[in-house]
Coordinates of N, CA and C and ligand atoms in Angstrom, one line a residue:
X59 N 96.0 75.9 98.4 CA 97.1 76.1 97.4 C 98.5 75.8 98.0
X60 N 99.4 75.9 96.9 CA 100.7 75.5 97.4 C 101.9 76.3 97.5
X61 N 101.5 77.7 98.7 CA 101.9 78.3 99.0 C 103.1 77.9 99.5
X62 N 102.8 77.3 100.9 CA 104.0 76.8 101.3 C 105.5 76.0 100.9
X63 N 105.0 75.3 99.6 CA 106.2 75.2 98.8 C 106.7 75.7 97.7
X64 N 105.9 77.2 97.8 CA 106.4 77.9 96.8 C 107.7 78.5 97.2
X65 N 107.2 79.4 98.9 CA 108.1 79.8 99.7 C 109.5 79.1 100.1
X66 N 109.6 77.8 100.3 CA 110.4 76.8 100.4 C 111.4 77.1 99.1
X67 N 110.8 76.9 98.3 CA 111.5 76.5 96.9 C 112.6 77.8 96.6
X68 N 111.6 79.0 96.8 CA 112.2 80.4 96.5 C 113.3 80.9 97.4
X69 N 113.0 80.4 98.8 CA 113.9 80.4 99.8 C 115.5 79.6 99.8
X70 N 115.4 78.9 99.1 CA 115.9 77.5 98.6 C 117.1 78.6 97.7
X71 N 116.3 78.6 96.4 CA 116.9 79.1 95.3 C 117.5 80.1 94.9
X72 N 117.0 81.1 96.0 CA 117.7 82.5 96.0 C 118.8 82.6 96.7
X73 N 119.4 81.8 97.4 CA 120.5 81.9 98.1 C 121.8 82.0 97.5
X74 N 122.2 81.8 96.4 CA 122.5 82.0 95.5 C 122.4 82.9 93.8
X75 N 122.6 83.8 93.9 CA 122.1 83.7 92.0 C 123.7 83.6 91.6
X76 N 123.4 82.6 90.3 CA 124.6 82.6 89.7 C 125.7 83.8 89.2
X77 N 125.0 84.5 88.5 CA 125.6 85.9 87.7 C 126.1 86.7 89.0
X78 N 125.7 86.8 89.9 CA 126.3 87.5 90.9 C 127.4 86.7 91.5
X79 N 127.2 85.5 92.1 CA 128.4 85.3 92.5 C 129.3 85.1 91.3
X80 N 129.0 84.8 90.8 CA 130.6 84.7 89.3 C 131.2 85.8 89.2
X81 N 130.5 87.2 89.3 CA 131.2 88.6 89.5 C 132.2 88.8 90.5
X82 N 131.9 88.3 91.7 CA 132.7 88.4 92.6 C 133.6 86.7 92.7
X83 N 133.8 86.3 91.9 CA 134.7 85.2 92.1 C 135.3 85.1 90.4
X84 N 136.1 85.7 90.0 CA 136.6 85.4 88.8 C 136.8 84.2 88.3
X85 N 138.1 84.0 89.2 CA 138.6 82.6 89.3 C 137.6 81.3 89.0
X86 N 136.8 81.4 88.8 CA 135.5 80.4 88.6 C 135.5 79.8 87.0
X87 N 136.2 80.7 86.2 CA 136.2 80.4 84.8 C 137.1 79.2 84.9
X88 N 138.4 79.3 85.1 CA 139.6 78.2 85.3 C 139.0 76.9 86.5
X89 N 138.5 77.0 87.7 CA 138.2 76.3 88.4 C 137.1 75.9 88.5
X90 N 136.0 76.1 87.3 CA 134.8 75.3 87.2 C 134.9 74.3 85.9
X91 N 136.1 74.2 85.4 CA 136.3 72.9 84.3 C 136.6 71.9 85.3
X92 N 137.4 72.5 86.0 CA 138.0 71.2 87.1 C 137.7 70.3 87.7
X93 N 135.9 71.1 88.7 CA 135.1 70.6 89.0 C 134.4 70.0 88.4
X94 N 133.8 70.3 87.2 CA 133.3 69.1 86.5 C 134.3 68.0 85.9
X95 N 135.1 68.1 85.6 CA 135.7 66.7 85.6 C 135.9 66.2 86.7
X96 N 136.3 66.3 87.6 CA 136.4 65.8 88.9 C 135.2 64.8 89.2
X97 N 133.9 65.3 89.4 CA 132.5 64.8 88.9 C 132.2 64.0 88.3
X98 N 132.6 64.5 87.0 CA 132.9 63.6 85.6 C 133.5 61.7 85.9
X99 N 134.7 61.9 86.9 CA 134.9 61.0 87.0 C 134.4 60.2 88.3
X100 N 133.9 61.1 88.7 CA 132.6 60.0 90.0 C 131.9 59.8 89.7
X101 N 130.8 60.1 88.8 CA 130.2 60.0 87.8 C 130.3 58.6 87.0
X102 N 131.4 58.8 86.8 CA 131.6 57.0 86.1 C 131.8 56.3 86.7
X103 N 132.5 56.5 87.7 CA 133.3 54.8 88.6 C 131.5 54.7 89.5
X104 N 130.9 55.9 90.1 CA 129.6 55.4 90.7 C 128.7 54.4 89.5
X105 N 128.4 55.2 88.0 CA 128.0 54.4 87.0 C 128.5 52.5 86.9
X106 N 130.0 53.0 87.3 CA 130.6 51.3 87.1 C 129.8 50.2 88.6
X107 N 130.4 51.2 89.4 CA 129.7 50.2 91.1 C 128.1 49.7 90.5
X108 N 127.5 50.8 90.1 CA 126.3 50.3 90.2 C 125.7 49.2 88.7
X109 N 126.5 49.3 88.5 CA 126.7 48.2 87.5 C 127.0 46.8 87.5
X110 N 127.9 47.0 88.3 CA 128.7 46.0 88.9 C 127.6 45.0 89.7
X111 N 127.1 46.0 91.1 CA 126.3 45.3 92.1 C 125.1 45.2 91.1
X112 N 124.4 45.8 90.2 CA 123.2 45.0 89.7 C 123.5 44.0 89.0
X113 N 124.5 43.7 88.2 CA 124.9 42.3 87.6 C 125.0 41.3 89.1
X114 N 125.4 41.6 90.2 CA 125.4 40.5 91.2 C 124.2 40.3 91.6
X115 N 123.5 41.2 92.2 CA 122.2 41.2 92.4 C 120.8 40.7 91.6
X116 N 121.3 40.6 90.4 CA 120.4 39.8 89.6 C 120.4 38.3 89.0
X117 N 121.8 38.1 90.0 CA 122.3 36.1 90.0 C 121.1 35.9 91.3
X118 N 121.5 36.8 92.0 CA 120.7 36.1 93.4 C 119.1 35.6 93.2
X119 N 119.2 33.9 93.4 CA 117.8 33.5 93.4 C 116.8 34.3 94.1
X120 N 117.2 34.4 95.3 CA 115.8 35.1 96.7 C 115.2 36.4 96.1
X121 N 114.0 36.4 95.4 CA 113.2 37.6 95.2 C 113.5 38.3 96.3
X122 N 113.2 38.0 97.4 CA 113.4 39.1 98.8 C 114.8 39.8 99.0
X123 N 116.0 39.2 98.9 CA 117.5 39.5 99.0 C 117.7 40.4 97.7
X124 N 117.4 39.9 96.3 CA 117.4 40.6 95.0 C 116.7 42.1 95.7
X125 N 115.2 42.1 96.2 CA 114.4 43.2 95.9 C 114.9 44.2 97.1
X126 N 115.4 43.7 98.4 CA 116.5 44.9 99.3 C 117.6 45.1 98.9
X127 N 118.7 44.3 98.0 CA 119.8 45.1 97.2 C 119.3 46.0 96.4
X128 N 118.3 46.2 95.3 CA 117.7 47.0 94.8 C 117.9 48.0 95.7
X129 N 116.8 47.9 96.5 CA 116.8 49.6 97.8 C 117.9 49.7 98.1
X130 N 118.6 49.0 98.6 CA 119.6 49.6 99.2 C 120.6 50.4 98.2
X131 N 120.9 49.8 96.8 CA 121.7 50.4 96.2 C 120.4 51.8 95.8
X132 N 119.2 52.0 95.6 CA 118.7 52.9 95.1 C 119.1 54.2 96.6
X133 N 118.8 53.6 97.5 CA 119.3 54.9 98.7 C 120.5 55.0 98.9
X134 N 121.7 54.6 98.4 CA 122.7 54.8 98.4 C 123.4 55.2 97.0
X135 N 124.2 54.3 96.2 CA 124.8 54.8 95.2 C 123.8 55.6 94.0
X136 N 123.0 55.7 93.9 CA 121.8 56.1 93.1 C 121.6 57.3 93.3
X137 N 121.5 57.5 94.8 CA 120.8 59.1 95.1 C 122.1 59.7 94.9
X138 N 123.2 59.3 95.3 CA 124.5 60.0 95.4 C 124.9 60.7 93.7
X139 N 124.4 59.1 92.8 CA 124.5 59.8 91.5 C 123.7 61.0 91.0
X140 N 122.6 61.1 91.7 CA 121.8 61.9 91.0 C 122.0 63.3 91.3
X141 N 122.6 63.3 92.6 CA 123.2 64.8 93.6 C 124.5 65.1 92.3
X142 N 125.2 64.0 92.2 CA 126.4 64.5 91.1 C 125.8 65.1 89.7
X143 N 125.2 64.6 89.2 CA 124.1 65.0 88.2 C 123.8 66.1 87.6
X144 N 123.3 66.5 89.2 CA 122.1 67.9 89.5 C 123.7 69.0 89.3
X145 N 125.2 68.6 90.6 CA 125.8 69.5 90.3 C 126.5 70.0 89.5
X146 N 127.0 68.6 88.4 CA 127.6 69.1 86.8 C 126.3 70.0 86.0
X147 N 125.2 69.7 86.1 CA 124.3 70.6 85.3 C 124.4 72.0 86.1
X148 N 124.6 72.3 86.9 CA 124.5 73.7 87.4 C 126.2 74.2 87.0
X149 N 127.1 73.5 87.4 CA 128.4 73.8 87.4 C 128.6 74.0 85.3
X150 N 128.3 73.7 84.5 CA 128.0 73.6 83.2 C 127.5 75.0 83.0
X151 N 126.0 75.1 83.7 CA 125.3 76.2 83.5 C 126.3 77.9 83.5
X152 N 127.2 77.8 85.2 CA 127.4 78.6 85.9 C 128.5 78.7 84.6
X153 N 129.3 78.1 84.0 CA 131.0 78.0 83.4 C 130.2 78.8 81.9
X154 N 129.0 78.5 81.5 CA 128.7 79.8 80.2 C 128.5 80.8 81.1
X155 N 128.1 81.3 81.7 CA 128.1 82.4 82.9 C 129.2 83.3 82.9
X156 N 130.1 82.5 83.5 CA 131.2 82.8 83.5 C 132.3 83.2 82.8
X157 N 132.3 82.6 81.3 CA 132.8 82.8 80.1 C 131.9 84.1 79.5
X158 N 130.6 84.6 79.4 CA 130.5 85.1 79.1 C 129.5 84.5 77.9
X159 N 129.2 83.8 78.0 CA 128.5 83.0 76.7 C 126.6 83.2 77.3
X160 N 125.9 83.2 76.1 CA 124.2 83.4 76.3 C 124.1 82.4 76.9
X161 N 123.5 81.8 78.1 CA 122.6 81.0 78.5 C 121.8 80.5 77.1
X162 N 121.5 78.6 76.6 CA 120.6 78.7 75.8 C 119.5 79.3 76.3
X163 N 119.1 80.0 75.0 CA 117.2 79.8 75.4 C 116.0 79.4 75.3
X164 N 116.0 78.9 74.0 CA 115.3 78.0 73.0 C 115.3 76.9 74.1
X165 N 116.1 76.1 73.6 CA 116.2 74.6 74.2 C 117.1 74.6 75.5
X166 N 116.5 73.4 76.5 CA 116.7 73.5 77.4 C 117.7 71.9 77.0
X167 N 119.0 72.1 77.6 CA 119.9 70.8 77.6 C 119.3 69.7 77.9
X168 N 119.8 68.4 77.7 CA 119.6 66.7 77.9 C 119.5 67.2 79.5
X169 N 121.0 67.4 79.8 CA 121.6 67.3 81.1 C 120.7 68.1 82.2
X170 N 120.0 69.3 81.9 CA 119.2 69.9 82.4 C 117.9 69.1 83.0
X171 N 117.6 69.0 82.0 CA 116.0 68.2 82.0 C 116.4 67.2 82.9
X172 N 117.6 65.8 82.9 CA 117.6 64.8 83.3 C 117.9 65.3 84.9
X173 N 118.4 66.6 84.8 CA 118.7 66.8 86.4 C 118.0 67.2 86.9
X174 N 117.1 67.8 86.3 CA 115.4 68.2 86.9 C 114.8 67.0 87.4
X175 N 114.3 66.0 86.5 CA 113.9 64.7 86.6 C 114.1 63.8 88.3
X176 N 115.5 64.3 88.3 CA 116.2 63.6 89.4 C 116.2 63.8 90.7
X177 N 115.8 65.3 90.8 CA 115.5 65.9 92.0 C 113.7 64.9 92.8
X178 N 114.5 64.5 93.8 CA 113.6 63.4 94.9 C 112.5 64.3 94.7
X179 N 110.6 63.5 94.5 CA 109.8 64.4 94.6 C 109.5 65.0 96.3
X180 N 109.7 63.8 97.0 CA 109.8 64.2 98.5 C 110.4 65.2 98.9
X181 N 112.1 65.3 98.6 CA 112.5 66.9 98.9 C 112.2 67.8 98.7
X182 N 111.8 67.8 97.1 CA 111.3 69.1 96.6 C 110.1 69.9 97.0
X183 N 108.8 68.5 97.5 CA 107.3 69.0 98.8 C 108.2 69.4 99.6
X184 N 108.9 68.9 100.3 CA 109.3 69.3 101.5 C 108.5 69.1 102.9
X185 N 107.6 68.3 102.8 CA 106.5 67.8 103.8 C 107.4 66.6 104.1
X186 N 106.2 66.2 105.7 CA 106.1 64.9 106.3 C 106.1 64.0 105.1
X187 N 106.4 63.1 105.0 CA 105.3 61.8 103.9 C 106.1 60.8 105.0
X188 N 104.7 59.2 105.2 CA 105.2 58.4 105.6 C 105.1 56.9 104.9
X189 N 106.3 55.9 105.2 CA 106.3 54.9 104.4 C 105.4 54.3 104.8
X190 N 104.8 53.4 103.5 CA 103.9 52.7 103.4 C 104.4 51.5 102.4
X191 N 105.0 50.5 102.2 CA 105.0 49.6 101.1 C 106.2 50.3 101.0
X192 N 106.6 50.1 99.3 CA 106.9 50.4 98.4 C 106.6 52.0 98.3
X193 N 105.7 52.7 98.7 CA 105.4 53.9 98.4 C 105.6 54.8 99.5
X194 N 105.5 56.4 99.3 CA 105.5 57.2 100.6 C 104.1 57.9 100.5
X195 N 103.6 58.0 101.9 CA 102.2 58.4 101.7 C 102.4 60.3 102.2
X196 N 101.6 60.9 102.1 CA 101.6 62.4 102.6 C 100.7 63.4 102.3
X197 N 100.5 64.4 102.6 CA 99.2 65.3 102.4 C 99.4 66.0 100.8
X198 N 98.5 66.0 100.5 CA 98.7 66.5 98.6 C 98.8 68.1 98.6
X199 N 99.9 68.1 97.9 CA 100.4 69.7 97.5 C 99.3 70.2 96.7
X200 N 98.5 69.5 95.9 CA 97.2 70.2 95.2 C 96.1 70.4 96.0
X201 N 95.6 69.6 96.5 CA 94.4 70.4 97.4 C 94.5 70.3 99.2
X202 N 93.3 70.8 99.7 CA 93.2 70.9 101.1 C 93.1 69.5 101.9
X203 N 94.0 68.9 102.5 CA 92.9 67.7 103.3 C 93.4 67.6 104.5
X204 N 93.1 66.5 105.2 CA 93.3 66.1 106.6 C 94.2 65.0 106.2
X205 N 93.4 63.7 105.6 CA 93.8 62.9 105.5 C 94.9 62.7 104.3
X206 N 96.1 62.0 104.5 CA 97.0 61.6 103.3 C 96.1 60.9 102.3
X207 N 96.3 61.7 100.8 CA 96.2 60.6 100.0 C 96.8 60.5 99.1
X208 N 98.0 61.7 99.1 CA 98.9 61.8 98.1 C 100.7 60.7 98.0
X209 N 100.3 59.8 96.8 CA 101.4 58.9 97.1 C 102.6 59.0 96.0
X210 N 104.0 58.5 96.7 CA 105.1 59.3 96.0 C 105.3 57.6 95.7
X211 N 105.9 57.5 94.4 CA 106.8 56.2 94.2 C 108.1 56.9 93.7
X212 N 108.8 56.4 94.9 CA 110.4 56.6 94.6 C 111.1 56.4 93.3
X213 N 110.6 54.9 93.3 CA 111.5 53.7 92.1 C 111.3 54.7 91.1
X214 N 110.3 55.3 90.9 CA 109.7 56.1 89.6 C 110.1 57.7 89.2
X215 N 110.1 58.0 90.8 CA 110.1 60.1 90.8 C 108.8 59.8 90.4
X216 N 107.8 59.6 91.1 CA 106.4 59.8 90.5 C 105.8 60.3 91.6
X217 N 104.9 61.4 91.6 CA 103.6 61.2 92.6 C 102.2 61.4 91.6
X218 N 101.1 60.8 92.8 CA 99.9 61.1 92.8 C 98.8 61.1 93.7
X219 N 97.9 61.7 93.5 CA 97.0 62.3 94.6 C 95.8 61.0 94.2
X220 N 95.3 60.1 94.8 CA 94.2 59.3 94.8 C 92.4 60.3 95.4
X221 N 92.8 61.6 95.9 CA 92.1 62.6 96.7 C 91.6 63.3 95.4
X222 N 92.4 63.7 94.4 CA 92.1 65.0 93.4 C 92.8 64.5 92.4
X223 N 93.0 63.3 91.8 CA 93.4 62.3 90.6 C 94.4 63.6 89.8
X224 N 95.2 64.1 90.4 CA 96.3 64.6 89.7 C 97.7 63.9 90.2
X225 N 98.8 64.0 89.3 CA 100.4 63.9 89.8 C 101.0 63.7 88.4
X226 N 102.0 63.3 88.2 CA 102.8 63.3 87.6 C 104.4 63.1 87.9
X227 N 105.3 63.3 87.0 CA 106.6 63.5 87.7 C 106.8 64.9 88.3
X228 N 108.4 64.9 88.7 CA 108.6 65.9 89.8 C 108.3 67.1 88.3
X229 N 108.8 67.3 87.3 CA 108.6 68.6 87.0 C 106.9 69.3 86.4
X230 N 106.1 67.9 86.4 CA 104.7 68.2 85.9 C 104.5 69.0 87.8
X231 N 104.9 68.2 88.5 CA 104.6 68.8 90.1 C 104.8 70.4 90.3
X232 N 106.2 70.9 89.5 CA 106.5 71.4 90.2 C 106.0 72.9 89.2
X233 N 105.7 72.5 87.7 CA 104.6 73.3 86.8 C 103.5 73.4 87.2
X234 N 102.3 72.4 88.1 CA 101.7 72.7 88.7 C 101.4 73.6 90.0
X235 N 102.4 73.6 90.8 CA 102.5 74.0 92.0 C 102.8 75.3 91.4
X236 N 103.5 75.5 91.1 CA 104.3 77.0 90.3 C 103.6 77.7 88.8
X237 N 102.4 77.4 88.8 CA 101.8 77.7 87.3 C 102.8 78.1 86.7
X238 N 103.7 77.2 86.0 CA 104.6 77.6 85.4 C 104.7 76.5 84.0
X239 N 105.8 76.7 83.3 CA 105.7 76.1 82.1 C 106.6 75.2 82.4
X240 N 107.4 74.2 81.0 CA 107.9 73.1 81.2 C 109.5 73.5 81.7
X241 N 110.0 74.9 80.7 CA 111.3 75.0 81.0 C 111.8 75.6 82.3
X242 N 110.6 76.9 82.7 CA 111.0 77.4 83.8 C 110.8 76.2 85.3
X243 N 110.1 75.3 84.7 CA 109.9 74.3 86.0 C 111.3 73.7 86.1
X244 N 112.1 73.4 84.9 CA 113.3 72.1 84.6 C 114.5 73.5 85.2
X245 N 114.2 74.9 85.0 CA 115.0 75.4 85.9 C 115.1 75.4 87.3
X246 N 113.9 75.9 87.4 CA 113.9 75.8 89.0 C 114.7 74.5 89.8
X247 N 114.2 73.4 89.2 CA 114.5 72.1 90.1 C 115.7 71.9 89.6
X248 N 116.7 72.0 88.6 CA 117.6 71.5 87.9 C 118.9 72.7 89.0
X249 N 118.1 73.8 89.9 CA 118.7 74.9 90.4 C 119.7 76.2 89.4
X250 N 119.3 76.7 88.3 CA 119.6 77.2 87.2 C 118.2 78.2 87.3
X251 N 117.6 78.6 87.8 CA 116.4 78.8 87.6 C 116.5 80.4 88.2
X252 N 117.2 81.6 87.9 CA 117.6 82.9 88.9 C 118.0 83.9 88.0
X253 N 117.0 84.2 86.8 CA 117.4 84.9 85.6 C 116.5 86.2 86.0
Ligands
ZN396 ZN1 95.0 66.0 95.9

């Protein structure tokens, strides 16, 4: 079982609960608009860069030169967007918090889910995995083995197990791992998840 990245996760997540520190930080109501725009506007000019360099990157004849700009912009301006992402959705979260307003609870936000989505499935195992290709190889969070056969595709947020024909994206992962449902998974990973 997937014990071990239960503990991780929980360890992770608890270090914080929202509603408590907003109690002891007032000041949070005025100075959490700020931060998200602040964001907001990294947010865009990262959106414009990567814009920018994929219109260059897709003159270049060399499949090979084309397919390492790809990587490189995905390990760089990419992951950075997605870290901004993850923290306007929590910073969003924490500002009804702080105002005093219900948390939805029916529906879980756009911005939520896509920040769930975005969270690296690698981080979130928290294991070894090693490269192979295009892919990262590593021991499967669903069952017992020796051998790796559980493979992550980055380009995607995808994994799956070739060992026990399960995977999915990070939040089917992380509903699996967590017998849990769709919303409390998009909490967890989206870091909103401490109710
Ligand atoms: Zn497996």
């Amino acid at each position: 079982m997937a014990k071990n990245n239960d503990n991780y996760y929980w360890k992770d997540s608890n270090k914080v609960n929202d509603a408590e520190l907003l109690q002891v930080f007032p000041e949070a109501e005025q100075i959490i608009p700020i931060l998200i725009d602040e964001l907001n506007q990294k947010q865009k000019s990262l959106n414009e860069i990567i814009e920018d360099q994929l219109a260059v990157i897709d003159k270049d004849a060399d499949e090979m030169s084309r397919w390492f700009w790809r990587r490189w912009l995905a390990v760089n301006e990419i992951d950075e967007l997605s870290v901004i992402n993850r923290r306007i959705a929590r910073l969003k979260r924490q500002l009804r918090i702080a105002q005093g307003l219900p948390l939805p609870k029916g529906a879980l936000s756009d911005d939520l889910i896509a920040a769930a989505k975005e969270v690296p499935i690698k981080t979130y195992l928290d294991r070894p995995f090693k490269r192979s290709g295009s892919t990262l190889t590593g021991l499967c969070p669903f069952h017992e083995e020796r051998t790796p056969s559980f493979h992550i595709y980055p380009d995607q947020n995808r994994g799956w197990c070739f060992g026990c024909n399960e995977g999915g994206d990070v939040i089917f992962i992380a509903m699996k791992l967590n017998s849990c449902g769709f919303k409390e998974a998009v909490l967890m990973l989206s870091g909103g998840g401490n109710e």
